């Protein structure tokens, strides 16, 4: 099928080559909506230069009529806005290491299902492969393009979109502009930037980013199976207090964020290093957002180990260790009240 491999295969140039990461500290994540300056970004191969020719998107594979969507045609589709927690799964070379790379933003674009409907998806299609225009080397392997795949059910989900704006701003080159895939509820790696081609397939993509990288090894009953890094596992962070930063004695309002692909049912907080846990107040989810939790505790002067752990609506619990979403843990020093008699004598 010639139509499937034309156009999108022509390599676009790169503005910059190589891995890049911008990541503000967890302490910066104070507001429900994360401002763009505090929003992490990551690119593996470099930043694609999309300026040389007008943007277009090919849709091919198991479709009734292979199609090319122009920018003008994309803009004619109904606008979709969604607030979603956006989390990087961390380095695909060290998948167990927590990096706490997350934010909560509003994406604007058009429904992926509406775009797929233009080409008409054939019943045997089970996966949507997405291709980014970036090319280069990662993990010693040369990639002619970035490629991911999504189960067809998620691709048709009302939340999944082709985004052109973040927090009301057009997508910058680093963010994958002018248009990228956004898969709320799935790890960031699935949200292909500089989107140029969609392909409907019966099988998973054979690419390095879908077979070798971004597959968790799950051991059960003496056997190992690979689980694609798709849905976000429950995760939570404390943002009201920072590790090793002293606080004044009194009631501590311990607050933070919790999120998971299917939403959070409960967050527990420990103020004694994990010996005892109390259920925190939890705000409701907006779209696919993260959820604020809060627990008040009157802590005596001294050192205290603060931890939080989230349980997802599907029952999955944030694990203590050995995972990208392992418990978040800090130590704070509660300082005694200043001595009043001494103050008065001054
Ligand atoms: N084309 C392309 N898309 C990509 C990537 C990439 O390197 N190339 N990185 C992925 C990863 S691992 C993440 S976490 C998100 C990050 O999106 P952001 O930089 O806008 O936060 O983009 C994803 N999409
Ligand atoms: Mo990522």
Short mmCIF file of C-alpha atoms and ligand atoms in Angstrom, two decimals:
data_model
loop_
_atom_site.label_atom_id
_atom_site.label_comp_id
_atom_site.label_asym_id
_atom_site.label_seq_id
_atom_site.Cartn_x
_atom_site.Cartn_y
_atom_site.Cartn_z
CA UNK A 1 0.00 0.00 0.00
CA UNK A 2 2.00 2.96 -1.28
CA UNK A 3 -0.25 5.61 0.26
CA UNK A 4 0.68 4.34 3.72
CA UNK A 5 4.39 5.01 3.49
CA UNK A 6 4.59 8.31 1.63
CA UNK A 7 4.89 11.79 3.11
CA UNK A 8 5.29 11.04 6.81
CA UNK A 9 8.40 8.98 6.05
CA UNK A 10 10.28 11.97 4.69
CA UNK A 11 12.54 12.84 7.64
CA UNK A 12 12.13 16.30 9.12
CA UNK A 13 15.16 18.11 10.49
CA UNK A 14 16.01 18.46 14.14
CA UNK A 15 16.26 21.78 15.96
CA UNK A 16 18.49 20.07 18.53
CA UNK A 17 19.72 16.50 18.92
CA UNK A 18 20.00 14.29 21.99
CA UNK A 19 18.26 13.70 25.31
CA UNK A 20 16.96 16.74 27.22
CA UNK A 21 15.24 17.04 30.57
CA UNK A 22 13.74 19.99 32.40
CA UNK A 23 12.40 19.15 35.85
CA UNK A 24 11.52 21.55 38.67
CA UNK A 25 11.68 20.21 42.25
CA UNK A 26 8.60 18.62 43.87
CA UNK A 27 8.44 21.69 46.17
CA UNK A 28 7.46 23.79 43.13
CA UNK A 29 4.25 21.78 42.62
CA UNK A 30 2.07 23.88 44.94
CA UNK A 31 -0.92 24.77 42.76
CA UNK A 32 -3.65 22.53 41.36
CA UNK A 33 -2.82 23.68 37.82
CA UNK A 34 0.91 23.50 37.18
CA UNK A 35 2.22 26.65 35.45
CA UNK A 36 4.28 25.89 32.34
CA UNK A 37 7.49 27.17 33.97
CA UNK A 38 7.11 24.44 36.63
CA UNK A 39 6.07 21.72 34.17
CA UNK A 40 8.73 19.13 33.34
CA UNK A 41 9.59 18.27 29.78
CA UNK A 42 11.61 15.42 28.35
CA UNK A 43 12.81 14.53 24.85
CA UNK A 44 14.78 11.40 23.98
CA UNK A 45 16.09 11.97 20.48
CA UNK A 46 16.04 15.76 20.38
CA UNK A 47 13.59 18.47 19.32
CA UNK A 48 12.05 18.08 15.87
CA UNK A 49 12.00 21.08 13.52
CA UNK A 50 8.42 21.22 12.26
CA UNK A 51 8.81 24.61 10.56
CA UNK A 52 9.98 23.44 7.11
CA UNK A 53 6.58 22.29 5.80
CA UNK A 54 2.93 22.64 6.84
CA UNK A 55 1.87 20.13 9.48
CA UNK A 56 -0.21 17.16 8.35
CA UNK A 57 -1.16 13.80 9.80
CA UNK A 58 -1.39 10.53 7.88
CA UNK A 59 -3.80 7.83 8.97
CA UNK A 60 -3.15 4.40 7.48
CA UNK A 61 -3.01 0.65 8.12
CA UNK A 62 -6.27 -1.14 8.90
CA UNK A 63 -8.59 1.67 7.79
CA UNK A 64 -11.31 1.94 5.16
CA UNK A 65 -9.65 4.91 3.44
CA UNK A 66 -6.10 6.05 4.22
CA UNK A 67 -6.31 9.78 4.88
CA UNK A 68 -4.15 12.85 5.34
CA UNK A 69 -5.42 15.41 7.81
CA UNK A 70 -4.27 18.98 7.24
CA UNK A 71 -3.95 21.64 9.95
CA UNK A 72 -7.06 23.37 8.58
CA UNK A 73 -9.05 20.12 8.71
CA UNK A 74 -7.86 19.46 12.25
CA UNK A 75 -9.01 22.92 13.35
CA UNK A 76 -12.50 22.25 11.96
CA UNK A 77 -13.09 19.35 14.37
CA UNK A 78 -14.87 20.18 17.66
CA UNK A 79 -12.48 21.44 20.36
CA UNK A 80 -11.83 19.21 23.36
CA UNK A 81 -10.34 20.43 26.65
CA UNK A 82 -9.22 18.16 29.43
CA UNK A 83 -7.37 18.60 32.71
CA UNK A 84 -4.98 15.73 33.35
CA UNK A 85 -2.06 14.72 35.51
CA UNK A 86 0.91 14.27 33.20
CA UNK A 87 3.58 11.90 34.55
CA UNK A 88 6.82 10.62 33.07
CA UNK A 89 7.45 6.96 33.88
CA UNK A 90 11.12 7.82 34.44
CA UNK A 91 14.16 6.55 32.60
CA UNK A 92 13.25 3.50 30.52
CA UNK A 93 16.75 2.21 31.39
CA UNK A 94 15.96 2.30 35.15
CA UNK A 95 12.21 1.64 35.28
CA UNK A 96 12.11 0.98 39.06
CA UNK A 97 13.65 4.30 40.02
CA UNK A 98 11.20 6.97 41.22
CA UNK A 99 11.81 10.34 39.55
CA UNK A 100 8.60 12.14 40.68
CA UNK A 101 8.33 13.89 37.31
CA UNK A 102 4.74 15.10 37.18
CA UNK A 103 2.40 18.04 36.82
CA UNK A 104 -1.27 18.79 36.24
CA UNK A 105 -2.20 20.74 33.11
CA UNK A 106 -5.04 21.50 30.73
CA UNK A 107 -4.71 20.17 27.19
CA UNK A 108 -6.75 21.45 24.27
CA UNK A 109 -7.18 19.78 20.92
CA UNK A 110 -9.49 17.37 19.14
CA UNK A 111 -10.73 13.89 19.99
CA UNK A 112 -8.51 11.11 18.59
CA UNK A 113 -11.67 9.06 17.95
CA UNK A 114 -13.00 11.86 15.70
CA UNK A 115 -9.74 11.86 13.74
CA UNK A 116 -9.76 8.07 13.38
CA UNK A 117 -13.37 8.20 12.16
CA UNK A 118 -12.22 10.23 9.15
CA UNK A 119 -10.28 7.18 7.90
CA UNK A 120 -12.77 4.59 9.23
CA UNK A 121 -11.18 1.95 11.46
CA UNK A 122 -11.53 -1.68 10.31
CA UNK A 123 -12.88 -4.16 12.90
CA UNK A 124 -9.67 -6.22 13.09
CA UNK A 125 -7.58 -3.22 14.26
CA UNK A 126 -6.45 -3.68 17.89
CA UNK A 127 -3.71 -1.06 18.29
CA UNK A 128 -3.07 2.49 17.18
CA UNK A 129 0.60 3.11 16.42
CA UNK A 130 1.64 6.74 16.70
CA UNK A 131 4.73 8.22 15.10
CA UNK A 132 6.67 11.33 16.02
CA UNK A 133 8.79 13.24 13.52
CA UNK A 134 11.88 13.25 15.75
CA UNK A 135 14.84 11.08 14.79
CA UNK A 136 18.17 10.30 16.43
CA UNK A 137 20.01 8.02 18.82
CA UNK A 138 18.87 6.84 22.25
CA UNK A 139 20.28 3.92 24.26
CA UNK A 140 22.83 3.32 21.49
CA UNK A 141 20.09 2.66 18.94
CA UNK A 142 19.35 4.91 15.98
CA UNK A 143 15.66 5.72 15.55
CA UNK A 144 14.32 6.99 12.21
CA UNK A 145 11.32 8.20 14.29
CA UNK A 146 9.75 7.88 17.77
CA UNK A 147 6.94 5.35 17.85
CA UNK A 148 4.46 4.16 20.46
CA UNK A 149 1.28 2.10 20.43
CA UNK A 150 -2.05 2.24 22.26
CA UNK A 151 -4.75 -0.38 22.77
CA UNK A 152 -7.69 0.50 20.49
CA UNK A 153 -10.10 0.91 23.45
CA UNK A 154 -7.92 3.67 24.92
CA UNK A 155 -7.48 5.30 21.52
CA UNK A 156 -11.27 5.53 21.25
CA UNK A 157 -11.65 6.75 24.85
CA UNK A 158 -13.43 10.12 25.10
CA UNK A 159 -10.37 11.52 26.95
CA UNK A 160 -7.71 10.75 24.34
CA UNK A 161 -6.84 13.67 22.10
CA UNK A 162 -4.55 15.24 19.57
CA UNK A 163 -3.49 18.35 21.48
CA UNK A 164 -2.43 21.69 20.05
CA UNK A 165 -2.42 23.73 23.28
CA UNK A 166 -1.32 23.33 26.91
CA UNK A 167 -2.64 25.66 29.64
CA UNK A 168 -4.07 27.86 26.89
CA UNK A 169 -0.72 28.28 25.06
CA UNK A 170 0.23 26.75 21.70
CA UNK A 171 2.58 23.77 22.14
CA UNK A 172 6.24 24.87 21.99
CA UNK A 173 8.74 22.88 19.89
CA UNK A 174 9.95 21.11 23.09
CA UNK A 175 6.38 20.07 23.93
CA UNK A 176 5.82 18.47 20.53
CA UNK A 177 4.14 21.35 18.71
CA UNK A 178 2.28 22.02 16.59
CA UNK A 179 0.31 18.86 17.47
CA UNK A 180 0.89 15.80 19.65
CA UNK A 181 -0.97 12.87 21.06
CA UNK A 182 -2.21 13.12 24.67
CA UNK A 183 -3.39 10.00 26.48
CA UNK A 184 -4.83 11.07 29.87
CA UNK A 185 -4.49 8.29 32.44
CA UNK A 186 -1.48 6.75 30.65
CA UNK A 187 2.18 7.58 31.33
CA UNK A 188 3.65 10.46 29.33
CA UNK A 189 5.74 8.18 27.12
CA UNK A 190 2.55 7.20 25.25
CA UNK A 191 1.78 10.82 24.34
CA UNK A 192 3.77 11.04 21.10
CA UNK A 193 5.04 14.53 20.28
CA UNK A 194 5.41 16.02 16.77
CA UNK A 195 2.69 13.61 15.68
CA UNK A 196 2.81 12.90 11.94
CA UNK A 197 1.33 9.44 11.43
CA UNK A 198 -1.24 7.07 12.94
CA UNK A 199 -1.40 3.46 11.89
CA UNK A 200 -4.10 0.95 12.78
CA UNK A 201 -2.73 -2.54 13.38
CA UNK A 202 -3.68 -5.96 14.63
CA UNK A 203 -0.38 -6.41 16.52
CA UNK A 204 1.79 -4.26 18.79
CA UNK A 205 4.45 -2.03 17.31
CA UNK A 206 7.85 -3.77 16.94
CA UNK A 207 9.76 -0.54 17.75
CA UNK A 208 12.49 -0.18 20.41
CA UNK A 209 10.27 2.18 22.47
CA UNK A 210 7.44 -0.38 22.60
CA UNK A 211 9.25 -3.74 22.84
CA UNK A 212 12.61 -3.23 24.58
CA UNK A 213 11.95 -0.03 26.53
CA UNK A 214 8.82 0.81 28.57
CA UNK A 215 7.88 -2.76 29.49
CA UNK A 216 7.81 -3.67 33.19
CA UNK A 217 8.93 -7.14 34.19
CA UNK A 218 6.23 -8.68 36.37
CA UNK A 219 7.21 -11.84 38.31
CA UNK A 220 4.36 -14.13 39.29
CA UNK A 221 4.24 -17.87 40.00
CA UNK A 222 7.90 -18.28 39.00
CA UNK A 223 7.24 -16.75 35.59
CA UNK A 224 8.12 -13.35 34.18
CA UNK A 225 5.86 -11.46 31.86
CA UNK A 226 6.18 -8.05 30.32
CA UNK A 227 3.60 -5.36 31.07
CA UNK A 228 3.56 -2.32 28.76
CA UNK A 229 3.98 1.02 30.57
CA UNK A 230 0.47 2.25 29.80
CA UNK A 231 -1.96 3.08 32.67
CA UNK A 232 -0.56 5.22 35.49
CA UNK A 233 -0.16 3.33 38.78
CA UNK A 234 -1.26 5.08 42.02
CA UNK A 235 1.20 7.71 43.17
CA UNK A 236 1.23 10.52 45.78
CA UNK A 237 3.56 13.28 46.93
CA UNK A 238 3.67 15.65 49.90
CA UNK A 239 4.23 19.27 48.79
CA UNK A 240 3.39 21.21 51.99
CA UNK A 241 6.63 20.16 53.71
CA UNK A 242 10.12 19.66 52.35
CA UNK A 243 12.76 17.18 53.38
CA UNK A 244 15.10 18.52 56.08
CA UNK A 245 13.40 21.94 56.15
CA UNK A 246 12.55 22.90 59.78
CA UNK A 247 8.99 23.96 60.68
CA UNK A 248 7.55 25.75 63.72
CA UNK A 249 5.72 23.70 66.35
CA UNK A 250 1.91 23.57 66.07
CA UNK A 251 -0.66 21.89 63.87
CA UNK A 252 0.96 20.72 60.65
CA UNK A 253 -1.27 20.75 57.58
CA UNK A 254 0.24 17.94 55.54
CA UNK A 255 -0.90 18.36 51.94
CA UNK A 256 -0.04 16.92 48.57
CA UNK A 257 -1.23 15.36 45.32
CA UNK A 258 -2.37 11.85 44.45
CA UNK A 259 -3.21 10.45 41.03
CA UNK A 260 -3.68 7.22 39.07
CA UNK A 261 -4.96 6.32 35.62
CA UNK A 262 -8.42 5.52 36.96
CA UNK A 263 -8.44 7.98 39.87
CA UNK A 264 -7.64 7.70 43.58
CA UNK A 265 -9.92 6.16 46.23
CA UNK A 266 -7.86 6.90 49.35
CA UNK A 267 -4.65 8.50 50.59
CA UNK A 268 -3.03 7.59 53.90
CA UNK A 269 -0.43 9.68 55.71
CA UNK A 270 2.04 8.55 58.36
CA UNK A 271 3.82 11.00 60.68
CA UNK A 272 5.92 8.33 62.46
CA UNK A 273 7.99 6.88 59.65
CA UNK A 274 5.33 4.38 58.53
CA UNK A 275 4.38 2.73 61.85
CA UNK A 276 0.85 4.15 61.88
CA UNK A 277 -1.28 5.50 59.03
CA UNK A 278 -4.25 7.87 59.01
CA UNK A 279 -6.69 8.47 56.19
CA UNK A 280 -6.32 11.95 54.70
CA UNK A 281 -9.09 14.15 53.32
CA UNK A 282 -9.21 13.77 49.57
CA UNK A 283 -10.59 16.13 46.95
CA UNK A 284 -12.49 14.88 43.92
CA UNK A 285 -10.93 14.38 40.55
CA UNK A 286 -11.62 16.83 37.70
CA UNK A 287 -11.41 15.00 34.37
CA UNK A 288 -8.10 13.07 34.75
CA UNK A 289 -6.52 15.52 37.21
CA UNK A 290 -4.48 14.80 40.27
CA UNK A 291 -6.33 15.09 43.61
CA UNK A 292 -5.34 17.17 46.62
CA UNK A 293 -5.10 15.40 49.98
CA UNK A 294 -4.77 16.96 53.41
CA UNK A 295 -4.18 15.69 56.93
CA UNK A 296 -3.73 17.79 60.04
CA UNK A 297 -1.38 16.53 62.75
CA UNK A 298 -0.13 18.22 65.91
CA UNK A 299 3.51 17.21 66.08
CA UNK A 300 5.76 17.71 69.11
CA UNK A 301 9.22 19.21 68.67
CA UNK A 302 11.76 16.82 67.19
CA UNK A 303 12.32 14.79 64.04
CA UNK A 304 9.37 13.19 62.25
CA UNK A 305 9.21 10.88 59.24
CA UNK A 306 6.35 11.92 56.92
CA UNK A 307 5.03 9.48 54.31
CA UNK A 308 2.02 9.18 52.06
CA UNK A 309 0.57 6.28 50.09
CA UNK A 310 -2.34 6.20 47.66
CA UNK A 311 -4.87 3.52 46.74
CA UNK A 312 -6.38 3.67 43.27
CA UNK A 313 -10.06 3.16 42.48
CA UNK A 314 -9.14 -0.25 41.03
CA UNK A 315 -7.66 -1.29 44.41
CA UNK A 316 -3.97 -1.00 43.43
CA UNK A 317 -1.84 0.37 46.28
CA UNK A 318 1.32 2.44 46.04
CA UNK A 319 4.17 0.05 46.95
CA UNK A 320 6.67 0.69 49.77
CA UNK A 321 9.78 0.33 47.61
CA UNK A 322 11.32 -0.94 44.39
CA UNK A 323 8.97 0.88 42.02
CA UNK A 324 8.69 4.18 40.14
CA UNK A 325 5.71 5.01 42.35
CA UNK A 326 7.20 3.87 45.66
CA UNK A 327 6.17 5.69 48.86
CA UNK A 328 7.19 9.32 49.08
CA UNK A 329 9.06 9.89 52.30
CA UNK A 330 10.60 12.97 53.93
CA UNK A 331 11.99 13.87 57.37
CA UNK A 332 11.06 17.15 58.98
CA UNK A 333 12.39 18.86 62.09
CA UNK A 334 9.68 20.47 64.22
CA UNK A 335 11.27 23.28 66.22
CA UNK A 336 10.27 24.10 69.77
CA UNK A 337 8.49 27.41 70.42
CA UNK A 338 10.88 30.21 71.31
CA UNK A 339 11.39 30.60 75.06
CA UNK A 340 9.09 33.51 76.09
CA UNK A 341 10.80 34.52 79.35
CA UNK A 342 14.07 34.77 77.52
CA UNK A 343 12.39 36.88 74.80
CA UNK A 344 10.91 39.22 77.39
CA UNK A 345 14.28 39.82 79.04
CA UNK A 346 15.69 41.24 75.76
N1 LIG B 1 8.09 12.08 19.63
C1 LIG B 1 8.35 11.94 20.94
N2 LIG B 1 7.32 11.91 21.78
C2 LIG B 1 7.54 11.76 23.11
C3 LIG B 1 8.84 11.61 23.63
C4 LIG B 1 9.92 11.67 22.72
O1 LIG B 1 11.10 11.57 23.10
N3 LIG B 1 9.64 11.83 21.37
N4 LIG B 1 9.02 11.43 24.99
C5 LIG B 1 7.88 10.88 25.72
C6 LIG B 1 7.99 10.86 27.15
S1 LIG B 1 8.91 9.61 27.85
C7 LIG B 1 7.27 11.69 27.96
S2 LIG B 1 7.32 11.57 29.63
C8 LIG B 1 6.44 12.78 27.37
C9 LIG B 1 6.85 14.10 27.97
O2 LIG B 1 6.03 15.13 27.52
P1 LIG B 1 6.43 16.65 27.92
O3 LIG B 1 7.88 16.82 27.59
O4 LIG B 1 5.53 17.54 27.19
O5 LIG B 1 6.23 16.76 29.40
O6 LIG B 1 6.55 12.83 25.97
C10 LIG B 1 6.57 11.58 25.34
N5 LIG B 1 6.45 11.75 23.92
MO1 LIG B 2 8.87 9.88 30.12
#
